Amino acid sequence: MSENVVHLHKSTEPTTETPPVTALTVVPEPAPAKPVPLWVRSGHAVRTAVTHETTKSTARAVARHGLYTVNGGRIVARRAWDGKTGARYERMLRAAEAAGNFEVAEEWEDRLQRFREARHRRRMDLLHSPVDAAKGVGVGAGMGVGVLVALGVVMAINNHDITDVITPLAAVVDFIGLLIRIVQIVWGPALTIGPFLALLALWTVGSKQQAAPAWALPDNVRSDEGEPITPSIVVKALRDLGVPALRNAIKEMGDAGASMLGPIRIAGCGVEVDVTLPSGVSTIEVQNRRRKLAENLTRHEHEVFITIPQAARTVRLWVADSGALDEPIGPSPLVTDETMTADYAKGRAPWGQDLRGDAATLSLYQRHLLITGLSNQGKTVALRSLALWLALDKSVQFLMGDLKGVGDWAMFDGLATTLIQGPTDEHVIQVTEMVEGAVDEMNRRLMAPPGTVFPALIVLVDEAQVAFMCPLKDEDGRFYGGSKATSRYFMAVRKIHNQGRAVNVLMWQGTQDPTDQNLPKLVREGAHTRASLALGTESQARMALGDKAVDGGAAPNLLRPGLDQGTLVVASSGIDIPKGQSSITVRTHYVDDDAAEAITDRAKALRDGVTTLTVIERGEDRDPLADVFSVIGDRPRVLTQDILKRLATLNEDAYGKWSFADLKRVLDGTGAEPYKSDGRMVVGRDRVARALANRPDDDSASPRE
């Protein structure tokens, strides 16, 4: 009996009738823990043993090798049946009929008929073969005995021994007896070993075909690398896609469902195959199940692209090698080839690679451009790559507005005629006036005689959504942003879209996270080349690329933000798109800031020198002679026509309507009058500098050296 512990404590409750009483409380000791039953411990041990990785691996191995043997037997039986019957031809015939290809069905029917006729002839020959075989054996045996007897006679004559006549016959009889004894000895073990050899042969067939469920296959086969794409894998993936009509049609085709497939072609870092769908199955039903199809092909969703080729009731599948799209592509030719130049009219910009691994080049000739996508996906780098290439054509002029203002376009200082950088409303005002100045230049070009060829003028605005969302009004009450007929930036862009390409005035815009507010419908539809990086929704994809491209399979909303940086879906007539498709996916080259600096240095070396305006001044008194000196820059002389354009860019209000007469009026009597050089009117820098230096002090301006 266990002892009890006695505690003494005094009551603390006051009382008036009795004195405090010392109370005794008996606290029993805790009872000893009960032992765990044996069956519980055994259950834990069994569960641990069953769930152990070694047990699982052993169970998978046993199941795998057993199924290899069973399924190998099925494969051998199927092959034997196909070889003896016309089952193969019948499957092909049903598959062709299900696919609606009746010409191929007729061809298989003819082959089946020829096979049956040949089989009938063989069976009829078998009816006469026993008699023919018996006759052959009799004739052969008689001739053999005769030869042996003749040989024995020769031996008897040679040896002078009559018994040698039967010696050859006796030797043959002894040899036959030896064979019989060998068979008797081997027959017993062969009966024992034969079944095991047969099972080994069936196991070999099954293992070569990996004829076991995926869960039973070894880890190196069930790895995340993805299986090679074969016709059977594609057919199984389509069968399990969850489209009843497609599943039933494939079942009717049997194993010949691969007849739906065209040739599987190697295409860059993946393969490509055209699938002709059975009657009753729509291409949109396959497109809407892209993720499930990718998983059925043991790929991630971003590794499978579904497009609609020209052929009716056909989808084109491009399936990447597992993990291939996560590998970077090579450097841009702009970086590796320091001798590269550009040709605006006939050349193509090296932009990247398509999914087939072929070079993706883009023609920029007379095409307005729009690139959009979510933030930090590579939009600026992709847009800048095109500008860097085009800068290597010395005839191209740039007006640039960077409404982010973090220096992404700083290397174009000294290359662009105007470069405005900054995110504030004041910068939006300056960019708006820059675009309006381009509209005036476009109108001036439109007034030129027909057939006049003008150099390209690229009006580039990065982060254009900032301009569309600007809430400021000008002194006349017109909004700088917005999408109304009184919105200044919107209307200037629309005017360039409407008529600019005819005179080589082109609008390039980069925006992010498009909506109807920050990228109006008329603006986005005015671009000839539309490209999109990763987006959030299908509705944004339709804004970026248009309904036709999205309905044809373009899906920038399925690109992975952060992982597919620099990957664009492009809809344009300026890039080679496979026949029947409306868009193409391009993985663009990455050109970093240092490489961009080197490329712009090469572009500047092609030019005589460009003075870049970084601020468009407005509303103050101007010094025309000083402004003429500033726009001349470092060149010794500049054409009067170019000076007028640069003055208009410098200040539209002051110089937008100037003509040659106005320029001549300012320079007359200063010693810097225009003169002819090589038959064209020019203004000399040194002459203007002397004119500024010789002016009276109250009217002087210090020339900027």
XYZ file of C-alpha atoms in Angstrom, residues 85-554:
470
model
C -4.842 -10.934 -89.021
C -5.844 -7.684 -90.619
C -6.393 -5.958 -87.254
C -3.712 -3.360 -87.936
C -5.283 -2.388 -91.241
C -8.742 -2.231 -89.683
C -7.532 0.104 -86.914
C -5.909 2.405 -89.423
C -9.077 2.363 -91.504
C -11.264 3.326 -88.528
C -8.826 6.047 -87.494
C -8.840 7.611 -90.954
C -12.649 7.524 -91.060
C -12.899 9.089 -87.600
C -10.500 11.854 -88.657
C -12.582 12.481 -91.790
C -9.689 11.601 -94.103
C -11.552 9.378 -96.565
C -8.781 9.229 -99.164
C -6.441 7.652 -96.606
C -9.310 5.380 -95.514
C -9.698 4.084 -99.061
C -5.968 3.423 -99.270
C -6.030 1.358 -96.066
C -9.054 -0.535 -97.320
C -7.157 -1.479 -100.463
C -4.206 -2.666 -98.381
C -6.526 -4.749 -96.205
C -8.047 -6.373 -99.281
C -4.622 -7.231 -100.690
C -3.585 -8.694 -97.329
C -6.684 -10.928 -97.225
C -6.104 -12.149 -100.773
C -2.486 -13.027 -99.999
C -3.544 -14.829 -96.814
C -6.169 -16.833 -98.754
C -3.571 -17.951 -101.282
C -1.262 -19.097 -98.490
C -4.049 -21.125 -96.871
C -4.970 -22.795 -100.154
C -1.339 -23.691 -100.677
C -1.350 -25.410 -97.295
C -3.991 -27.891 -98.521
C -1.563 -29.309 -101.115
C 1.617 -28.924 -99.090
C 1.421 -32.301 -97.152
C 1.305 -34.358 -100.373
C 4.025 -32.263 -101.961
C 6.101 -32.549 -98.796
C 5.679 -36.370 -98.682
C 6.694 -36.662 -102.308
C 9.690 -34.477 -101.658
C 10.725 -36.504 -98.614
C 10.354 -39.805 -100.516
C 12.344 -38.597 -103.467
C 14.970 -37.057 -101.200
C 15.252 -40.185 -99.031
C 15.559 -42.450 -102.066
C 18.243 -40.289 -103.596
C 20.060 -40.124 -100.269
C 20.064 -43.892 -99.807
C 21.228 -44.350 -103.371
C 24.105 -41.937 -102.831
C 25.101 -43.687 -99.600
C 25.003 -47.158 -101.236
C 27.048 -45.916 -104.163
C 29.556 -44.468 -101.738
C 29.648 -47.840 -99.901
C 30.305 -49.719 -103.147
C 33.220 -47.443 -103.924
C 34.624 -48.023 -100.444
C 34.159 -51.834 -100.741
C 36.000 -51.908 -104.059
C 38.790 -49.749 -102.686
C 39.150 -51.726 -99.440
C 38.376 -55.140 -100.966
C 35.812 -55.610 -98.170
C 32.170 -56.275 -99.072
C 30.957 -55.091 -95.641
C 31.953 -51.519 -96.459
C 28.896 -51.301 -98.721
C 26.687 -50.540 -95.697
C 29.267 -48.508 -93.774
C 27.864 -45.061 -94.874
C 24.309 -46.153 -94.043
C 25.459 -47.377 -90.632
C 27.209 -44.058 -89.945
C 24.061 -42.118 -90.737
C 21.995 -44.387 -88.498
C 24.503 -43.930 -85.658
C 24.381 -40.106 -86.102
C 20.603 -40.144 -85.903
C 20.812 -42.246 -82.747
C 23.250 -39.724 -81.233
C 20.827 -36.866 -81.917
C 18.039 -38.830 -80.275
C 20.166 -39.420 -77.172
C 21.074 -35.682 -77.012
C 17.417 -34.727 -77.210
C 16.555 -37.219 -74.486
C 19.209 -35.722 -72.214
C 18.269 -32.052 -72.912
C 14.517 -32.480 -73.020
C 13.941 -32.687 -69.281
C 15.935 -29.577 -68.286
C 14.515 -27.682 -71.286
C 10.986 -28.324 -70.054
C 12.015 -26.914 -66.684
C 14.016 -23.905 -67.907
C 11.885 -23.073 -70.960
C 9.042 -21.319 -69.097
C 11.542 -19.163 -67.230
C 13.234 -18.173 -70.507
C 9.843 -17.319 -71.965
C 9.014 -15.134 -68.951
C 12.421 -13.454 -69.261
C 11.703 -12.693 -72.927
C 8.305 -11.198 -72.032
C 9.908 -9.142 -69.226
C 12.499 -7.814 -71.686
C 9.773 -6.669 -74.082
C 7.817 -5.015 -71.272
C 10.850 -3.243 -69.791
C 11.874 -1.817 -73.153
C 8.378 -0.397 -73.590
C 8.236 0.822 -69.945
C 4.942 -1.079 -69.760
C 4.055 -0.161 -66.179
C 2.129 2.672 -64.466
C 4.025 5.876 -63.758
C 3.927 5.323 -59.989
C 5.769 2.017 -60.375
C 8.551 3.313 -62.618
C 12.010 4.041 -61.150
C 12.863 7.553 -60.040
C 15.138 8.250 -62.998
C 12.183 7.579 -65.315
C 9.641 9.419 -63.179
C 11.844 12.504 -62.813
C 10.714 16.050 -63.440
C 12.712 16.226 -66.660
C 9.631 15.272 -68.664
C 9.175 12.401 -71.057
C 10.231 12.589 -74.701
C 7.274 13.569 -76.843
C 6.139 10.570 -78.898
C 2.915 9.974 -80.861
C 1.529 7.653 -78.191
C 2.175 10.205 -75.426
C 0.455 12.970 -77.404
C -2.554 10.761 -78.134
C -2.848 9.741 -74.471
C -2.598 13.388 -73.408
C -5.413 14.322 -75.786
C -7.492 11.322 -74.750
C -7.277 12.320 -71.085
C -8.004 15.980 -71.769
C -11.595 15.762 -70.558
C -13.321 16.296 -73.928
C -15.855 13.445 -74.289
C -16.113 13.634 -78.076
C -12.341 13.524 -78.419
C -11.973 10.655 -75.958
C -14.656 8.574 -77.695
C -13.179 9.192 -81.138
C -9.718 8.098 -79.956
C -11.213 4.949 -78.411
C -12.781 4.044 -81.738
C -9.415 4.529 -83.390
C -7.728 2.076 -81.009
C -3.964 2.393 -80.742
C -3.930 4.066 -84.131
C -5.101 7.383 -82.680
C -1.707 8.705 -83.710
C -3.136 9.056 -87.215
C -4.517 12.388 -85.986
C -0.958 13.617 -85.697
C 1.279 15.104 -88.319
C 5.027 14.550 -88.201
C 6.638 15.467 -84.888
C 9.302 18.003 -85.855
C 12.208 19.287 -83.813
C 11.603 23.019 -83.368
C 14.312 24.833 -81.465
C 14.346 23.810 -77.815
C 11.247 21.657 -78.242
C 9.084 19.808 -80.740
C 6.106 20.809 -82.832
C 3.203 18.705 -84.058
C -0.069 19.449 -85.851
C -3.137 17.622 -84.530
C -6.168 17.182 -86.786
C -9.129 16.938 -84.437
C -11.977 14.478 -85.058
C -15.342 15.728 -86.185
C -17.309 17.243 -83.325
C -14.264 18.568 -81.441
C -13.582 22.305 -81.532
C -10.116 23.825 -81.401
C -11.239 26.138 -78.592
C -11.952 23.092 -76.412
C -8.287 22.143 -76.635
C -7.040 25.718 -76.197
C -9.072 26.178 -73.018
C -7.395 23.125 -71.472
C -3.806 24.179 -71.937
C -2.749 23.491 -68.349
C -4.266 20.013 -68.298
C -2.711 19.172 -71.660
C 0.691 20.336 -70.404
C 0.397 18.209 -67.288
C -0.642 15.210 -69.386
C 2.539 15.741 -71.407
C 4.558 15.953 -68.146
C 5.312 19.615 -68.758
C 4.576 22.885 -67.024
C 1.896 25.120 -68.482
C 4.390 27.674 -69.781
C 6.200 24.930 -71.721
C 3.229 24.159 -74.016
C 1.914 26.599 -76.633
C -1.270 25.962 -78.617
C -1.841 27.886 -81.846
C -4.279 27.579 -84.730
C -2.618 26.921 -88.122
C -4.244 27.471 -91.482
C -5.659 23.953 -91.847
C -9.231 23.542 -90.641
C -9.999 21.706 -87.387
C -6.298 21.618 -86.505
C -4.271 22.759 -83.520
C -0.500 23.163 -83.537
C 1.251 22.094 -80.345
C 4.719 23.335 -79.484
C 6.141 21.472 -76.503
C 9.402 22.666 -74.970
C 12.088 20.388 -73.652
C 11.622 20.322 -69.896
C 13.340 23.376 -68.368
C 14.608 24.698 -71.710
C 12.661 27.969 -71.498
C 14.345 28.798 -68.214
C 17.744 28.879 -69.915
C 18.921 32.297 -71.253
C 19.462 32.848 -74.947
C 22.692 34.179 -76.398
C 23.805 37.837 -76.540
C 22.421 40.259 -79.094
C 24.232 40.651 -82.430
C 24.255 44.365 -81.596
C 26.757 43.530 -78.869
C 28.785 40.822 -80.581
C 29.082 42.482 -84.016
C 30.685 45.905 -83.658
C 30.553 46.469 -87.421
C 26.777 46.137 -87.622
C 24.836 48.993 -89.180
C 21.117 49.486 -89.706
C 18.899 50.236 -92.681
C 15.545 51.712 -91.738
C 13.878 50.973 -95.069
C 15.208 47.492 -95.886
C 16.793 46.109 -92.735
C 15.446 44.102 -89.821
C 16.276 44.621 -86.179
C 17.751 41.560 -84.404
C 15.316 41.266 -81.517
C 15.780 37.740 -80.151
C 14.760 34.155 -80.892
C 11.431 32.488 -81.472
C 10.519 29.265 -79.727
C 11.963 27.236 -82.596
C 15.362 28.763 -81.884
C 15.393 30.779 -85.123
C 16.461 34.413 -85.119
C 13.496 36.762 -84.659
C 14.047 39.944 -86.673
C 11.617 42.834 -86.966
C 11.093 45.302 -89.793
C 10.465 48.808 -88.441
C 9.777 50.481 -91.780
C 6.686 52.714 -91.542
C 5.242 50.839 -88.577
C 3.942 52.416 -85.387
C 4.914 50.373 -82.343
C 3.317 49.528 -79.004
C 4.910 47.389 -76.289
C 3.077 46.713 -73.058
C 3.239 44.386 -70.065
C 3.346 44.304 -66.312
C 5.962 46.293 -64.436
C 9.549 45.015 -64.318
C 9.149 42.448 -67.119
C 11.711 43.890 -69.560
C 9.574 46.327 -71.553
C 12.093 49.166 -71.585
C 14.987 46.878 -72.565
C 12.960 45.341 -75.399
C 11.937 48.779 -76.704
C 15.429 50.176 -76.267
C 16.966 47.293 -78.247
C 14.962 48.336 -81.306
C 15.971 51.980 -80.878
C 19.634 51.006 -80.470
C 19.595 49.099 -83.748
C 17.798 51.883 -85.606
C 20.266 54.447 -84.221
C 22.929 52.730 -86.342
C 21.184 54.238 -89.373
C 22.586 57.769 -89.319
C 19.622 59.195 -91.218
C 17.126 58.361 -88.434
C 16.126 61.098 -85.989
C 14.726 60.584 -82.484
C 12.422 62.551 -80.201
C 12.369 60.758 -76.852
C 10.341 61.083 -73.688
C 11.107 58.838 -70.718
C 8.360 59.314 -68.162
C 10.054 56.997 -65.697
C 13.175 59.131 -65.494
C 15.652 56.704 -63.938
C 18.268 56.915 -66.687
C 17.209 53.998 -68.901
C 17.496 56.258 -71.969
C 20.338 58.526 -70.806
C 22.749 57.034 -73.361
C 20.708 58.730 -76.137
C 21.872 62.145 -74.949
C 23.834 63.467 -77.914
C 21.943 61.147 -80.256
C 18.288 62.134 -79.887
C 17.184 65.590 -80.936
C 15.049 65.806 -77.786
C 15.376 63.721 -74.629
C 13.006 64.432 -71.744
C 13.423 62.316 -68.618
C 11.234 62.477 -65.540
C 7.898 61.287 -64.096
C 6.318 64.584 -63.000
C 3.392 66.428 -64.530
C 5.835 69.052 -65.804
C 7.635 66.323 -67.753
C 4.289 65.154 -69.168
C 3.648 68.701 -70.395
C 7.040 68.783 -72.107
C 6.536 65.334 -73.678
C 3.101 66.402 -74.915
C 4.567 69.487 -76.573
C 7.345 67.326 -78.051
C 4.753 65.042 -79.670
C 2.770 68.047 -80.875
C 5.962 69.392 -82.434
C 6.290 66.079 -84.277
C 2.736 66.576 -85.550
C 3.753 69.973 -86.953
C 6.765 68.369 -88.637
C 4.467 65.700 -90.081
C 2.144 68.378 -91.460
C 5.100 70.201 -92.995
C 6.219 67.011 -94.705
C 2.704 66.331 -95.962
C 2.825 69.697 -97.775
C 5.921 68.657 -99.721
C 5.675 67.683 -103.402
C 4.539 64.095 -104.020
C 7.390 61.600 -104.089
C 9.553 63.454 -101.599
C 11.395 61.009 -99.350
C 11.927 62.067 -95.744
C 14.249 60.569 -93.136
C 12.602 58.591 -90.376
C 11.557 60.553 -87.300
C 10.911 58.238 -84.335
C 8.750 59.772 -81.622
C 9.352 57.480 -78.649
C 7.540 57.740 -75.318
C 8.316 55.207 -72.601
C 5.827 54.799 -69.735
C 3.189 56.489 -71.881
C 0.473 55.588 -69.365
C 1.784 58.465 -67.235
C 0.880 60.890 -70.025
C -2.596 59.436 -70.536
C -3.308 59.678 -66.793
C -2.039 63.258 -66.317
C -4.830 65.380 -64.737
C -3.442 68.853 -65.605
C -5.113 71.369 -67.918
C -3.509 74.058 -70.033
C -4.477 77.706 -70.019
C -7.295 76.964 -72.480
C -8.800 74.305 -70.212
C -7.632 71.347 -72.310
C -6.386 68.271 -70.464
C -2.899 67.023 -71.220
C -3.985 63.468 -70.394
C -7.203 61.571 -71.013
C -8.738 60.155 -74.163
C -11.193 62.828 -75.280
C -11.136 64.952 -78.409
C -9.739 67.829 -76.309
C -6.959 65.742 -74.715
C -3.685 67.071 -76.068
C -1.383 64.043 -75.793
C -4.092 61.653 -77.004
C -4.950 63.767 -80.028
C -1.302 64.302 -80.981
C -0.687 60.535 -80.935
C -3.856 59.908 -82.949
C -2.775 62.385 -85.614
C 0.601 60.684 -86.007
C -1.107 57.292 -86.177
C -3.444 58.524 -88.880
C -0.945 60.102 -91.278
C 2.585 59.856 -89.897
C 3.741 56.660 -91.579
C 3.255 58.150 -95.044
C 6.056 60.642 -94.322
C 8.107 58.425 -91.986
C 6.975 60.044 -88.740
C 6.445 57.073 -86.437
C 5.047 56.748 -82.926
C 6.645 54.234 -80.535
C 5.114 53.777 -77.095
C 5.848 51.594 -74.100
C 3.199 51.220 -71.417
C 2.550 48.956 -68.450
C -0.485 47.203 -67.008
C -2.876 48.354 -69.777
C -6.442 49.476 -69.086
C -8.942 51.471 -71.130
C -7.960 54.523 -69.087
C -4.178 54.429 -69.407
C -4.147 52.980 -72.947
C -7.173 54.134 -74.960
C -8.619 51.827 -77.596
C -7.937 54.134 -80.567
C -4.273 54.476 -79.569
C -3.555 50.791 -79.119
C -5.320 49.879 -82.339
C -3.322 52.474 -84.237
C -0.060 50.543 -83.777
C 1.071 48.270 -86.606
C 3.395 46.261 -84.372
C 1.896 45.235 -81.040
C 3.911 43.265 -78.517
C 3.148 42.193 -74.993
C 5.152 40.804 -72.113
C 3.516 38.988 -69.209
C 0.054 40.303 -68.338
C -2.446 39.507 -65.626
C -5.669 38.705 -67.469
C -6.992 37.691 -70.867
C -8.834 41.020 -71.179
C -5.484 42.809 -70.877
C -4.059 40.467 -73.515
C -6.862 41.495 -75.862
C -6.098 45.164 -75.185
C -2.423 44.621 -75.910
C -2.610 42.429 -79.015
C -6.184 42.567 -80.276
C -8.948 39.965 -80.422
C -7.661 38.252 -83.552
C -4.279 37.421 -82.043
C -5.767 36.157 -78.770
C -8.409 34.088 -80.557
C -5.574 32.606 -82.614
C -3.755 31.402 -79.511
C -1.737 34.413 -78.294
